[in-house]
Coordinates of C-alpha atoms in Angstrom, one line a residue:
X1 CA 97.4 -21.8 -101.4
X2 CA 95.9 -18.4 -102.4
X3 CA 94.2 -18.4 -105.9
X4 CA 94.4 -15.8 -108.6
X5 CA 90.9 -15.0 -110.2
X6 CA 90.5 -14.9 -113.6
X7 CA 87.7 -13.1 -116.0
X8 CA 86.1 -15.2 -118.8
X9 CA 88.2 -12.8 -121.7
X10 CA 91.5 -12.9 -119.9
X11 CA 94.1 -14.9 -118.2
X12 CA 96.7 -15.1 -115.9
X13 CA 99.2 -17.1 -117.1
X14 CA 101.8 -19.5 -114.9
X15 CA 104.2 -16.6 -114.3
X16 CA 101.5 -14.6 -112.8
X17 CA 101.2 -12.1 -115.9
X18 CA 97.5 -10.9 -117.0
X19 CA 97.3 -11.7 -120.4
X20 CA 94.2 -9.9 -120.9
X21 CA 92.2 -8.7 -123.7
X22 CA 91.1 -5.0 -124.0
X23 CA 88.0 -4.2 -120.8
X24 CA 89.7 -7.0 -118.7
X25 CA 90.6 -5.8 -115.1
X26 CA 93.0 -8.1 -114.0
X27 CA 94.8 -5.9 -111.6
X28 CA 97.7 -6.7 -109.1
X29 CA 96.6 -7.1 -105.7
X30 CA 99.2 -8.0 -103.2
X31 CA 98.1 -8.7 -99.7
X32 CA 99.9 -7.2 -97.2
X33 CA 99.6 -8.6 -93.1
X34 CA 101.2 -6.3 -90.7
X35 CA 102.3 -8.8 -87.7
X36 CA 104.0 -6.8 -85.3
X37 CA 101.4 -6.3 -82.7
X38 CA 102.1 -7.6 -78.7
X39 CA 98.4 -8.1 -77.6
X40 CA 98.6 -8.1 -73.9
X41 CA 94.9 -7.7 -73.2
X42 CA 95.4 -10.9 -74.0
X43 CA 97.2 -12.4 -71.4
X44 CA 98.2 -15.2 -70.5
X45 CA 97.6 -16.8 -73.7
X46 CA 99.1 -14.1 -75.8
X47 CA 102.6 -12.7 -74.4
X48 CA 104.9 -10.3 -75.7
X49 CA 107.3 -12.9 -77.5
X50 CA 104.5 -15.4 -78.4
X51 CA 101.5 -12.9 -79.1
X52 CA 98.0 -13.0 -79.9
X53 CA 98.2 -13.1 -83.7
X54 CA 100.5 -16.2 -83.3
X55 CA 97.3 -18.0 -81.1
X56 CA 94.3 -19.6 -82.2
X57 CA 92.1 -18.5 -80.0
X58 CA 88.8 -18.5 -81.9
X59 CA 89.8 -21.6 -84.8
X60 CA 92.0 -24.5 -85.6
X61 CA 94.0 -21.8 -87.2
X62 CA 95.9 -19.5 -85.6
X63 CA 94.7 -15.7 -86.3
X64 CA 97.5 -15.1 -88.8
X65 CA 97.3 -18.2 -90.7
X66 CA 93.4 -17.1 -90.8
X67 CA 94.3 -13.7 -92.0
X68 CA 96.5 -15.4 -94.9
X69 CA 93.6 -17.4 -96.1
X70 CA 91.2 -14.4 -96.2
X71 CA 92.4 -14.1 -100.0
X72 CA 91.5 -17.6 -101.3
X73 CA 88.7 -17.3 -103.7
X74 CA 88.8 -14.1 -104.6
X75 CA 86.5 -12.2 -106.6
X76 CA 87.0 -12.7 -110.6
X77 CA 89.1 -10.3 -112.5
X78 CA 91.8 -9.3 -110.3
X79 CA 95.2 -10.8 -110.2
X80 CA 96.4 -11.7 -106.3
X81 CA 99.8 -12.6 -105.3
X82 CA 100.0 -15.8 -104.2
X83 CA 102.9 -14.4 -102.0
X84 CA 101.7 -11.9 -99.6
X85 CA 104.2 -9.4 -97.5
X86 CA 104.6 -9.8 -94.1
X87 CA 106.0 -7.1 -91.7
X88 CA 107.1 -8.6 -88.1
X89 CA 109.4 -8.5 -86.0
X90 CA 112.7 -10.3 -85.6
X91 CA 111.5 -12.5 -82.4
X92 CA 108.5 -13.6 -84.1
X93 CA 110.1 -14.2 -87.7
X94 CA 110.7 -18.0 -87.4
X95 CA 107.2 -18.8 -85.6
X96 CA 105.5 -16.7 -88.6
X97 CA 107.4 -18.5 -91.4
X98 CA 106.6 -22.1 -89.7
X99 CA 102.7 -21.2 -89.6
X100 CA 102.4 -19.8 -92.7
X101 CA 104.7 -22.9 -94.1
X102 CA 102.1 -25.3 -92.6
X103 CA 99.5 -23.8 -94.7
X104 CA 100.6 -24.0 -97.7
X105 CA 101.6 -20.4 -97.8
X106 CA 105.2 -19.5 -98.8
X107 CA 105.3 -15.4 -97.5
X108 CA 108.1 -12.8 -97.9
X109 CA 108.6 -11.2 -94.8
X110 CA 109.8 -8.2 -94.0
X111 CA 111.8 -8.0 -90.4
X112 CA 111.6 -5.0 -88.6
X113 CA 114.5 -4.2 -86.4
X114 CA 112.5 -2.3 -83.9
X115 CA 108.1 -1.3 -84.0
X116 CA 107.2 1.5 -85.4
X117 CA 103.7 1.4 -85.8
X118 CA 101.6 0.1 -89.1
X119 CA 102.8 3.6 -91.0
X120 CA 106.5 2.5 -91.5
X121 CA 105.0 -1.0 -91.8
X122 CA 102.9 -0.1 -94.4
X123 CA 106.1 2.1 -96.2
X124 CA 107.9 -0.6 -95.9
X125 CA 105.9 -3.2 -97.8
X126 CA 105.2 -0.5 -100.3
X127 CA 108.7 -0.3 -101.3
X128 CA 108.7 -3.9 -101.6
X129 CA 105.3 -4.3 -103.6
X130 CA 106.8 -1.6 -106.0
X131 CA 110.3 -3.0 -106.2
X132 CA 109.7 -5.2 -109.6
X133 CA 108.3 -1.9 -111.4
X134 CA 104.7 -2.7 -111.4
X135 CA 102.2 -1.0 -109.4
X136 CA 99.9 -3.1 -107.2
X137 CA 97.1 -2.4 -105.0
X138 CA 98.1 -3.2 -101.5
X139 CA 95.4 -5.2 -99.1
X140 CA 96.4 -4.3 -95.6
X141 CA 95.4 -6.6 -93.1
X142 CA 96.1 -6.6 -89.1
X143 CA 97.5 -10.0 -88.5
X144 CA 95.1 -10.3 -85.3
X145 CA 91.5 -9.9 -86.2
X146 CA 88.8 -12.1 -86.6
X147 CA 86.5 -12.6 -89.8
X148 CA 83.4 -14.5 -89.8
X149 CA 81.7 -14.0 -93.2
X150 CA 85.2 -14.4 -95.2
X151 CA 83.2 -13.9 -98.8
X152 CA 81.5 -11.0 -97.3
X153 CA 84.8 -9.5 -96.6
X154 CA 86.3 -10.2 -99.7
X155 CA 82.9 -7.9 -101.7
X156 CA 84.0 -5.2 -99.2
X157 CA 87.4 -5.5 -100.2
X158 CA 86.7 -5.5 -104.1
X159 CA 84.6 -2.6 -103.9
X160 CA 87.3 -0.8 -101.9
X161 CA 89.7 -2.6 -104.5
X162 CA 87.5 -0.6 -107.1
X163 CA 88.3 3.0 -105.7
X164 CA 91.7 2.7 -104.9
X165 CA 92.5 1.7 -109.0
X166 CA 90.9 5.4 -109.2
X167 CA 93.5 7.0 -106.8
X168 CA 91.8 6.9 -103.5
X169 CA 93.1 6.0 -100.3
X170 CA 90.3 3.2 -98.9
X171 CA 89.4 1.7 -95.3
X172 CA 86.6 -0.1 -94.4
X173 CA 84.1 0.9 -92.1
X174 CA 82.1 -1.5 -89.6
X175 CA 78.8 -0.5 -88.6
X176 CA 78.6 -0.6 -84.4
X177 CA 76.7 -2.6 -82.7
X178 CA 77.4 -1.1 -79.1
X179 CA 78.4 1.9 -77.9
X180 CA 82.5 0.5 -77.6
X181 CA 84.7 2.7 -76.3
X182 CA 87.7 0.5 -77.6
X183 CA 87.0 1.6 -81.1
X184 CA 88.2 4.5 -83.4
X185 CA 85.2 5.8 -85.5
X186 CA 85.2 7.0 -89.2
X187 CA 82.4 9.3 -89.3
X188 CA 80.5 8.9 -92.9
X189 CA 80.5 12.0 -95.7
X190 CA 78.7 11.5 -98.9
X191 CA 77.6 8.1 -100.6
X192 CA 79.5 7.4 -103.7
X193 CA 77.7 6.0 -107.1
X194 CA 79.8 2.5 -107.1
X195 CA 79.7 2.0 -103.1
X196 CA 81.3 3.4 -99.9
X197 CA 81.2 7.1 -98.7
X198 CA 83.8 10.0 -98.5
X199 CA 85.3 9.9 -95.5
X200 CA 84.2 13.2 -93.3
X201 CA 86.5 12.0 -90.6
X202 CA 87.7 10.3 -88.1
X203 CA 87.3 10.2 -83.9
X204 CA 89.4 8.5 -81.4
X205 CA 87.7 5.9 -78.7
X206 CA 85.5 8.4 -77.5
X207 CA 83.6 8.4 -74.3
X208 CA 80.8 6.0 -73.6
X209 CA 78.0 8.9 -74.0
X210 CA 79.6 10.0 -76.8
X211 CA 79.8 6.6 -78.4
X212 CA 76.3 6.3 -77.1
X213 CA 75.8 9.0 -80.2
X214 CA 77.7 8.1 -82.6
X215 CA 75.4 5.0 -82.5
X216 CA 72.3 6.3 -82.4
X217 CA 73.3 8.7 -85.8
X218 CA 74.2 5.6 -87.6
X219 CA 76.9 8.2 -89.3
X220 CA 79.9 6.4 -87.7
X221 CA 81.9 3.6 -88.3
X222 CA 84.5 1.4 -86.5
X223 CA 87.7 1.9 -87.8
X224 CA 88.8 -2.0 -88.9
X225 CA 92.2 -0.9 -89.4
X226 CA 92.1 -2.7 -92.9
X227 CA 93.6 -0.4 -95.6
X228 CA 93.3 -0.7 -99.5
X229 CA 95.7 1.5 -101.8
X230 CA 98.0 1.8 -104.4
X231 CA 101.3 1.5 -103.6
X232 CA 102.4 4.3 -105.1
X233 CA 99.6 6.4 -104.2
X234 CA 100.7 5.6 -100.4
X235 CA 104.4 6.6 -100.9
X236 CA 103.4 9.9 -103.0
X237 CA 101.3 10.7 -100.4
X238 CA 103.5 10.0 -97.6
X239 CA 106.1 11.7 -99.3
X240 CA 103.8 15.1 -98.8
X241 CA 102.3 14.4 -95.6
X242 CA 105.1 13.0 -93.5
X243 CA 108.4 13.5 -95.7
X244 CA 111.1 12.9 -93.0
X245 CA 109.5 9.3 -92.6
X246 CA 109.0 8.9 -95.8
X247 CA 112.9 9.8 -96.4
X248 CA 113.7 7.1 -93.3
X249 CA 111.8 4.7 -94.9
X250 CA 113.0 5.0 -98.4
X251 CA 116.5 4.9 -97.4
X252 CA 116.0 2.2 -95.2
X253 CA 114.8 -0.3 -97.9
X254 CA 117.1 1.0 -100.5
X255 CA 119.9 0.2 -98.2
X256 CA 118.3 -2.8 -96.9
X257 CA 119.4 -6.5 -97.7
X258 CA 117.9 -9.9 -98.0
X259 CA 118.4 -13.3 -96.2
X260 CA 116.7 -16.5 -97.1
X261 CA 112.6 -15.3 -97.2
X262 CA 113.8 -12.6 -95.2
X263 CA 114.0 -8.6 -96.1
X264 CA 115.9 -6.4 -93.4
X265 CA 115.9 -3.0 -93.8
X266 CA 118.9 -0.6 -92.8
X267 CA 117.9 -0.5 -88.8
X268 CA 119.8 2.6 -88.6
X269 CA 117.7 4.1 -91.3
X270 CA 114.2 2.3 -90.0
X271 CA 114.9 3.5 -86.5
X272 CA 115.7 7.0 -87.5
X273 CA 111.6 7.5 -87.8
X274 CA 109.1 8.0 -85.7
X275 CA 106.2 5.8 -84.2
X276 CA 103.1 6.5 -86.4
X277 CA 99.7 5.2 -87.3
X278 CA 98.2 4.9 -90.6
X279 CA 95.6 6.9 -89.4
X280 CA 97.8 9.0 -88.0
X281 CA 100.0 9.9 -90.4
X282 CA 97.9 9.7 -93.6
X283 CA 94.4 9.2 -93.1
X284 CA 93.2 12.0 -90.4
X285 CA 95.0 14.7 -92.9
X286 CA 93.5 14.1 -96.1
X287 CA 90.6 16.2 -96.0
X288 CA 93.4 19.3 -94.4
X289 CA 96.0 18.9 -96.7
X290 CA 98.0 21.5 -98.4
X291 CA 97.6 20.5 -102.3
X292 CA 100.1 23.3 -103.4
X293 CA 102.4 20.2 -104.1
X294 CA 100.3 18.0 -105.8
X295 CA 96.8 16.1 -105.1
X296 CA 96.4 14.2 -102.0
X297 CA 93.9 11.3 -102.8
X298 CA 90.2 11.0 -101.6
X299 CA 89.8 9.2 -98.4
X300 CA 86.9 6.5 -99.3
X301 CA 85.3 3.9 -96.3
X302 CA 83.1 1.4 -97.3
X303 CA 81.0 -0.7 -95.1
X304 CA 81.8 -4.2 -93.9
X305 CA 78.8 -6.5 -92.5
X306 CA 80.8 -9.4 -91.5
X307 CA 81.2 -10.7 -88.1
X308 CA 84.5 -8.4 -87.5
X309 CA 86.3 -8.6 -84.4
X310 CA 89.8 -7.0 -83.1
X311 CA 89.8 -9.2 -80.5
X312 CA 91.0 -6.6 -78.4
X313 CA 89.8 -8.3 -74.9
X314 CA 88.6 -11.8 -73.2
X315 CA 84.9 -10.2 -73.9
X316 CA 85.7 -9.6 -77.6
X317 CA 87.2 -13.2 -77.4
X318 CA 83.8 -14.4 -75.7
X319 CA 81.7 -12.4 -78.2
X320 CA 83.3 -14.3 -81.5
X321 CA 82.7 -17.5 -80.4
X322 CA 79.3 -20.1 -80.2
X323 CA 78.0 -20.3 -76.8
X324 CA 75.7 -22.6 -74.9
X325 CA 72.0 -21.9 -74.1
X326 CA 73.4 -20.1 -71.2
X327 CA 75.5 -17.7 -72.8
X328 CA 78.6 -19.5 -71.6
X329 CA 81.9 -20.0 -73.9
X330 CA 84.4 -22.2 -73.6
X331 CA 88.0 -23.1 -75.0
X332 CA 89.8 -26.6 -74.1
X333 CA 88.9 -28.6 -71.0
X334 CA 85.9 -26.7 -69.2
X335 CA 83.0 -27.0 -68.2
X336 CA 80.3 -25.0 -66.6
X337 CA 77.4 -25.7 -63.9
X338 CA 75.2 -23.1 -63.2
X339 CA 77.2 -20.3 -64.9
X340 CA 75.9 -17.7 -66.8
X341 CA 77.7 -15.2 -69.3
X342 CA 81.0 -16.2 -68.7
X343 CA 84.1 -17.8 -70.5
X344 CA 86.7 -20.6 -69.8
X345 CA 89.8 -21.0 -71.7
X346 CA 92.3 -24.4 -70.9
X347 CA 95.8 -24.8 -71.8
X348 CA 96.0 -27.9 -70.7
X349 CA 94.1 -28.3 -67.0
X350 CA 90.3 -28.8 -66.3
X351 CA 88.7 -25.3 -65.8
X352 CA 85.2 -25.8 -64.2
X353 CA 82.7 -22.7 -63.5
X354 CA 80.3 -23.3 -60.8
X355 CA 77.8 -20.8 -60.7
X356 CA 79.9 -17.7 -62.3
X357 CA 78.0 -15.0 -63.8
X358 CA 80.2 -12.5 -66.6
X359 CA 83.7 -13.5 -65.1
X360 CA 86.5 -14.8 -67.9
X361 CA 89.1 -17.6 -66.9
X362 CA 92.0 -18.4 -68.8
X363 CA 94.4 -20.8 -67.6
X364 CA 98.1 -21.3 -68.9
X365 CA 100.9 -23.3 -68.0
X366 CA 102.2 -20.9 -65.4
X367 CA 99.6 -18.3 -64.8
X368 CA 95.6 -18.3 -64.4
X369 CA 94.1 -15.0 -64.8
X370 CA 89.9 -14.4 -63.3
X371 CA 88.2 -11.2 -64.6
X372 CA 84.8 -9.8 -64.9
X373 CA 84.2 -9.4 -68.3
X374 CA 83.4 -5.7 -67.4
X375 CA 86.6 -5.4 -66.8
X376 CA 88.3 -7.1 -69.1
X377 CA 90.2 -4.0 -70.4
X378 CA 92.3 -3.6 -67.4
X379 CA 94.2 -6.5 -68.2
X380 CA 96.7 -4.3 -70.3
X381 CA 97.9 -2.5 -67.0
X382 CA 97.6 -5.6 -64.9
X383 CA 100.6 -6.6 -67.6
X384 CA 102.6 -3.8 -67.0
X385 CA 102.3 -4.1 -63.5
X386 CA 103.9 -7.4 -64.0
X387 CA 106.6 -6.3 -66.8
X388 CA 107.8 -4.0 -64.1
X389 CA 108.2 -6.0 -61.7
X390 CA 110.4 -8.0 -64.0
X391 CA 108.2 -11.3 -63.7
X392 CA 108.7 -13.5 -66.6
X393 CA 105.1 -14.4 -66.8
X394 CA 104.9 -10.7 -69.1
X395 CA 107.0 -11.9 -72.0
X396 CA 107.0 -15.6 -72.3
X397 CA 105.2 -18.9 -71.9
X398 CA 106.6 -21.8 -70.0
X399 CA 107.1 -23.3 -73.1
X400 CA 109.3 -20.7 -75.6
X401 CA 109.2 -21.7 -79.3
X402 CA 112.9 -21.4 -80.7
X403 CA 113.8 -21.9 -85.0
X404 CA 115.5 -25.3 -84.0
X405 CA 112.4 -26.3 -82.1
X406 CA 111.0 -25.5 -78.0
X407 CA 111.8 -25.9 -74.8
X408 CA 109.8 -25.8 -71.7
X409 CA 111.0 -24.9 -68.1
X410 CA 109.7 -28.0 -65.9
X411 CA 111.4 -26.8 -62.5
X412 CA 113.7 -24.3 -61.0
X413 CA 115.2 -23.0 -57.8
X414 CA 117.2 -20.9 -56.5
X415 CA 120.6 -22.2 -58.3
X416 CA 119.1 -24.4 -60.6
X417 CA 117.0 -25.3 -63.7
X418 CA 115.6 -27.9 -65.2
X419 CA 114.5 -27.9 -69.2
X420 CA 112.8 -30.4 -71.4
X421 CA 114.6 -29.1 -74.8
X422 CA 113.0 -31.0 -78.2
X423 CA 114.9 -30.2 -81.1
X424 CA 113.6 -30.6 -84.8
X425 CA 115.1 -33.2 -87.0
X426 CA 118.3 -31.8 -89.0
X427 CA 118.3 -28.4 -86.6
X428 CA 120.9 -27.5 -83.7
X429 CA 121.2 -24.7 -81.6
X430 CA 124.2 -22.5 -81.8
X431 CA 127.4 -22.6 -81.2
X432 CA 127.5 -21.1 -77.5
X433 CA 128.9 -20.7 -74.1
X434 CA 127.4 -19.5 -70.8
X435 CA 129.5 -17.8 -68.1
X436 CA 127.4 -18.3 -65.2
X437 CA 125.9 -21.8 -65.3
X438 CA 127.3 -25.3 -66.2
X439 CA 124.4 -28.0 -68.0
X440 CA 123.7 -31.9 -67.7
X441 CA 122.2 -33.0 -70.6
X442 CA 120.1 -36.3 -70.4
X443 CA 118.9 -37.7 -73.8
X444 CA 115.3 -39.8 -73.5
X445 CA 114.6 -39.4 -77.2
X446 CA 116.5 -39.7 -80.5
X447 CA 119.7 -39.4 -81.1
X448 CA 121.8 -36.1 -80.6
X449 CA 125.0 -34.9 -81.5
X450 CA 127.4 -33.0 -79.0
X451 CA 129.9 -30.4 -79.5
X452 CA 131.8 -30.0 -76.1
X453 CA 135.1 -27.7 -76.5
X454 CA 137.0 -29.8 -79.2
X455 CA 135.1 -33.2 -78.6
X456 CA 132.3 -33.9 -80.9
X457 CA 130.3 -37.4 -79.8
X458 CA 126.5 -39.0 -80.8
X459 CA 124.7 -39.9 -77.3
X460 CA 121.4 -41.9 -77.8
X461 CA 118.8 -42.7 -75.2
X462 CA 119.3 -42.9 -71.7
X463 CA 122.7 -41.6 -72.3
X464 CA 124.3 -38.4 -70.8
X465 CA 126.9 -35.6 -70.8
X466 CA 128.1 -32.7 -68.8
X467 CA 128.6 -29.2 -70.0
X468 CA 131.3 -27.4 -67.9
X469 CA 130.8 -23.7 -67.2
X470 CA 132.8 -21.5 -69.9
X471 CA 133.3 -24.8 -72.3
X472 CA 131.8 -24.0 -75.8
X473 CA 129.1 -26.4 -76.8
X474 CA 126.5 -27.0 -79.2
X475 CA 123.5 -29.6 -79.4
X476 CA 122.1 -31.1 -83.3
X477 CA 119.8 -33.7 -84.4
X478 CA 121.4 -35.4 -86.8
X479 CA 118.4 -38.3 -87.0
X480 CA 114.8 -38.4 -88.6
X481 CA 112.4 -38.1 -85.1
X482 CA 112.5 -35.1 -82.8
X483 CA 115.3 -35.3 -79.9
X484 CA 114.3 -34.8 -76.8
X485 CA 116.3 -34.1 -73.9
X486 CA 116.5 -33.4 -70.1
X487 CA 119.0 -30.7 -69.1
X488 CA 119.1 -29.3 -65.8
X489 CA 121.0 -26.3 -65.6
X490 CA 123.5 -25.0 -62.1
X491 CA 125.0 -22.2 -61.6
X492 CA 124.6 -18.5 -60.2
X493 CA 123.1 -16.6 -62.7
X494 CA 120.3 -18.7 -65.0
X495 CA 118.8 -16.5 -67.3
X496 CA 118.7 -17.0 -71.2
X497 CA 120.6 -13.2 -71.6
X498 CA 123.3 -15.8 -70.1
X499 CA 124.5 -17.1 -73.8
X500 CA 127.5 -15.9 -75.8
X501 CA 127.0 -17.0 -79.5
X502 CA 130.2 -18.1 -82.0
X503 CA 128.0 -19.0 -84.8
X504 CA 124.5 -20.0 -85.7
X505 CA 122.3 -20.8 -88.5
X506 CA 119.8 -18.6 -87.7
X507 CA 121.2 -15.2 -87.9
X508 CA 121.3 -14.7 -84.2
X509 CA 125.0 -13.9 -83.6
X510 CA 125.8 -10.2 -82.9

C-alpha cells in the first residue's frame, strides 16, 4: 500500500487529516498516473488493446503497478493519498483495476471516453483532486516509464513538490546521456536557491546534430514527461492559456457521473476538445504569456539522476535491463551463442541467437518481430502498415483479457473458430446473441452455468451444449475454481463486432 509520511511535530491521523502543529508541512500530494497511452513501438508484446504500460517488460511488475509503487516511502512531511487518480481508457479499465487490485492498491479511475492527450487527462484529474474542496499538489506520472533509483526519484519529486507549494508549474529534467533524437528537451534558465532552474524553454526531438549540441552544452534536458503542480494552479492557468478546453473539461466533469471505482465524464462534453499535450498547451507558453488577466506561474525543471527510461523502443527496452559480459539481454526462454549486443524476448517459445550482432527478437503467441536495434524506431510504421491492412496482429494478442476473465484463439479457418474461454469464479459474460455464427461449448473444467433462450442448465466436465445462431445465451461460473471451456465457433461472419448485448455487468451494453 502507499504510506503517508509524517514529521516528528505532526500527524496524519486515520482519516487522512494533518493534524499538525504550527512549521509542519504536511501537504496533500495526490499521485496522479495518466494510462492512456497505445505504445506500438512496442510491438508485439504491447498492442493497442493490451499496451505497453499493462506489460512487464523490465520487472515482475507490470510498468503501471511499478509507477503506483513509486510513492511508497515518501519523504517525511507531506501527506500522500493512498488513492491515486488514474486516467485510462474504457478498453483498458478492468485490466488496470485488476493490477492495481493485486497490489494492494485500491485507485479511482477516471475513464475517458475517447484520447485526448495528457492535457485533458491532466484537467480531468484536477477536477477530481479539487472536488472535496482541498487543494493538493498533483504528481503526474506516465503509466509507461521505467525508474531505477525509485528514492532518487522521490528527492527529485519533493524538491519539485517544494516549488509547486510556491505557485510554480514543475517538470523534471533528465540530463542526456546520448544525443536521442526520441526526446523533447527543456533547455535550462537560471539556478534557483532551493534546487532546479527556470525553465528557458523547450525543443522538440531535434535532429541528431542538433542533439549532438544540446549535449555537449550540458544546458538541455530530456523532457520526463513527469509534472508536479497544484491543482488549482493547473486549472487557473488552463483557464487563461487554453479556455475553450478548459470550458470542455470543466463541463465534462461537472456533468460527469460515477460507477463503482469508476468516474465518466460527459463524452459529449470531453470530446468537444481538442488533442493537446501538457507541454503543449501549458508548458511551452509560460514564458509568452499575456498576464493582463492574471499571473501565469513560473515554469521550474529540476534534475533527475535516476536510471529513467520511456521505454520508447526494443533498444530503450535493451538499455534498462542487466546484460551478460557480451552485452546481450534477454527476457523468458533465450539464449545466446556467439551474439553480441542484441536482445531476446520469449512469450512462451525458445528464442536462441546464434551469432547476432545489435538485432532485437521478440516473440509472441502469433507474431515474431527481428530488428536491428538501429532501427528499432520503425517499428511504429511497421504497425500501421499492419493496422491498415486490417490484420489483427495490430490491436490484440492471441490471448484477449476480458472483466469476466480471457480467452485465447487456439485455431480458425475459413468458417470456423475455435476458443479456449476461462471464466473467473462468480463472473459471466453477458447476456448476448450473434447473428452470424452458432457456438458448441465443451466444458473440461469446473462447473458452468448456461442460459440458452429460456433454458437455464449447470453442465460439468466433459459435458456439452450447442448454441444455435440468433438464440440468446449467456455463460457464468457459478463454482469456486476457474471454468474452462472449449467452444468452437461456425458460421459466416466470426468476428467479436458479431455480438448484440441485452444486459451485462460490466457496463458494456449500448
Amino acid at each position: 500500500m502507499l504510506t503517508t509520511g509524517v514529521v516528528s511535530a505532526a500527524s496524519v491521523g486515520p482519516d487522512g487529516a494533518c493534524n499538525g502543529t504550527a512549521g509542519s508541512r504536511c501537504t496533500r500530494i495526490a499521485p496522479v498516473i495518466l494510462a492512456g497511452g497505445s505504445g506500438t513501438r512496442l510491438w508485439p508484446v504491447s498492442r493497442e488493446n493490451y499496451p505497453k504500460q499493462l506489460i512487464d517488460v523490465v520487472g515482475s511488475d507490470s510498468l503501471l503497478q511499478a509507477t503506483a509503487r513509486r510513492m511508497e516511502g515518501f519523504p517525511p512531511g507531506w501527506n500522500v493519498d493512498a488513492a491515486p487518480i488514474i486516467v485510462c481508457g474504457e478498453e483498458h479499465r478492468f485490466v488496470i483495476a485488476e493490477q492495481l487490485h493485486e497490489n494492494g492498491v485500491e485507485a479511482r479511475l477516471i475513464v475517458e471516453p475517447a484520447r485526448r492527450d495528457t492535457a485533458p487527462a491532466l484537467t480531468l484529474a484536477a477536477s477530481l483532486a479539487c472536488a472535496d474542496g482541498d487543494d493538493a499538489i498533483l504528481i503526474v506520472m506516465p503509466a509507461d516509464h521505467s525508474i531505477a533509483d525509485v528514492r532518487a526519484l522521490q528527492g527529485a519529486l519533493e524538491c519539485a513538490a517544494r516549488h509547486a507549494e510556491q505557485g510554480a508549474i514543475a517538470t523534471l529534467g533528465v540530463p542526456p546521456t546520448r544525443p536521442d533524437t526520441g526526446f523533447g528537451y527543456i533547455r535550462i534558465g537560471a539556478e534557483l536557491p532551493d534546487g532546479g532552474h527556470v525553465i528557458d524553454g523547450f525543443v522538440e526531438k531535434p535532429a541528431e546534430e542538433i542533439a549532438a549540441q544540446y549535449v555537449a552544452a550540458g544546458t538541455y534536458w530530456w523532457n520526463s514527461g513527469i509534472f508536479i503542480v497544484r491543482a488549482h494552479v493547473w486549472l487557473d492557468t488552463l483557464q487563461r492559456l487554453q479556455p475553450d478546453m478548459h470550458a470542455a473539461c470543466e463541463r465534462a466533469f461537472a456533468n460527469g457521473h460515477t460507477e463503482g471505482a469508476y468516474f465518466r465524464p460527459l463524452e459529449d462534453a470531453f470530446l468537444s476538445t481538442s488533442a493537446n499535450s501538457i507541454d503543449y498547451a501549458v508548458m511551452e507558453r509560460l514564458g509568452d504569456a499575456d498576464t493582463s488577466s492574471g499571473a501565469v506561474p513560473t515554469g521550474v525543471v529540476v534534475r533527475l539522476d535516476a536510471g529513467w527510461s520511456d521505454l520508447g523502443s526494443w533498444d530503450a527496452v535493451w538499455a534498462a535491463m542487466e546484460k551478460d559480459a557480451c552485452g546481450n539481454a534477454g527476457r523468458g526462454r533465450v539464449a545466446f551463442e556467439g551474439a553480441v549486443s542484441s536482445y531476446a524476448h520469449s512469450e512462451g517459445r525458445l528464442v536462441a541467437c546464434v551469432g547476432t550482432n545489435n538485432v532485437v527478437v521478440v516473440e509472441t503467441a502469433d507474431a515474431v518481430l527481428v530488428v536491428d536495434r538501429s532501427h528499432v524506431q520503425d517499428v511504429k510504421g511497421l504497425v500501421a502498415r499492419i493496422k491498415a491492412q486490417h490484420a489483427p496482429e495490430a490491436d490484440a494478442h492471441r490471448k484477449v483479457r476480458r472483466p469476466w476473465g480471457f480467452y485465447d484463439s487456439i485455431d480458425r479457418g475459413e468458417r470456423f473458430q475455435v476458443k479456449r474461454i476461462v471464466v473467473t469464479p462468480g463472473a459471466k459474460l453477458s447476456l448476448q446473441l450473434h447473428h452470424h455464427r452458432a457456438e458448441h461449448w465443451v466444458v473440461v473444467r469446473g462447473t458452468a452455468l448456461v442460459t440458452r433462450g429460456d433454458e437455464q442448465f449447470l453442465l460439468s466436465e466433459n459435458e456439452s451444449t450447442f448454441i444455435p445462431l440468433g438464440t440468446r445465451h449467456r455463460l457464468e461460473n457459478p463454482g469456486k475454481v476457474p471454468l474452462e471451456i472449449i467452444e468452437v465457433q461456425s458460421g459466416t461472419y466470426l468476428g467479436e463486432d458479431d455480438i448484440v448485448r441485452f444486459n451485462d455487468s460490466y457496463g458494456r451494453c449500448s
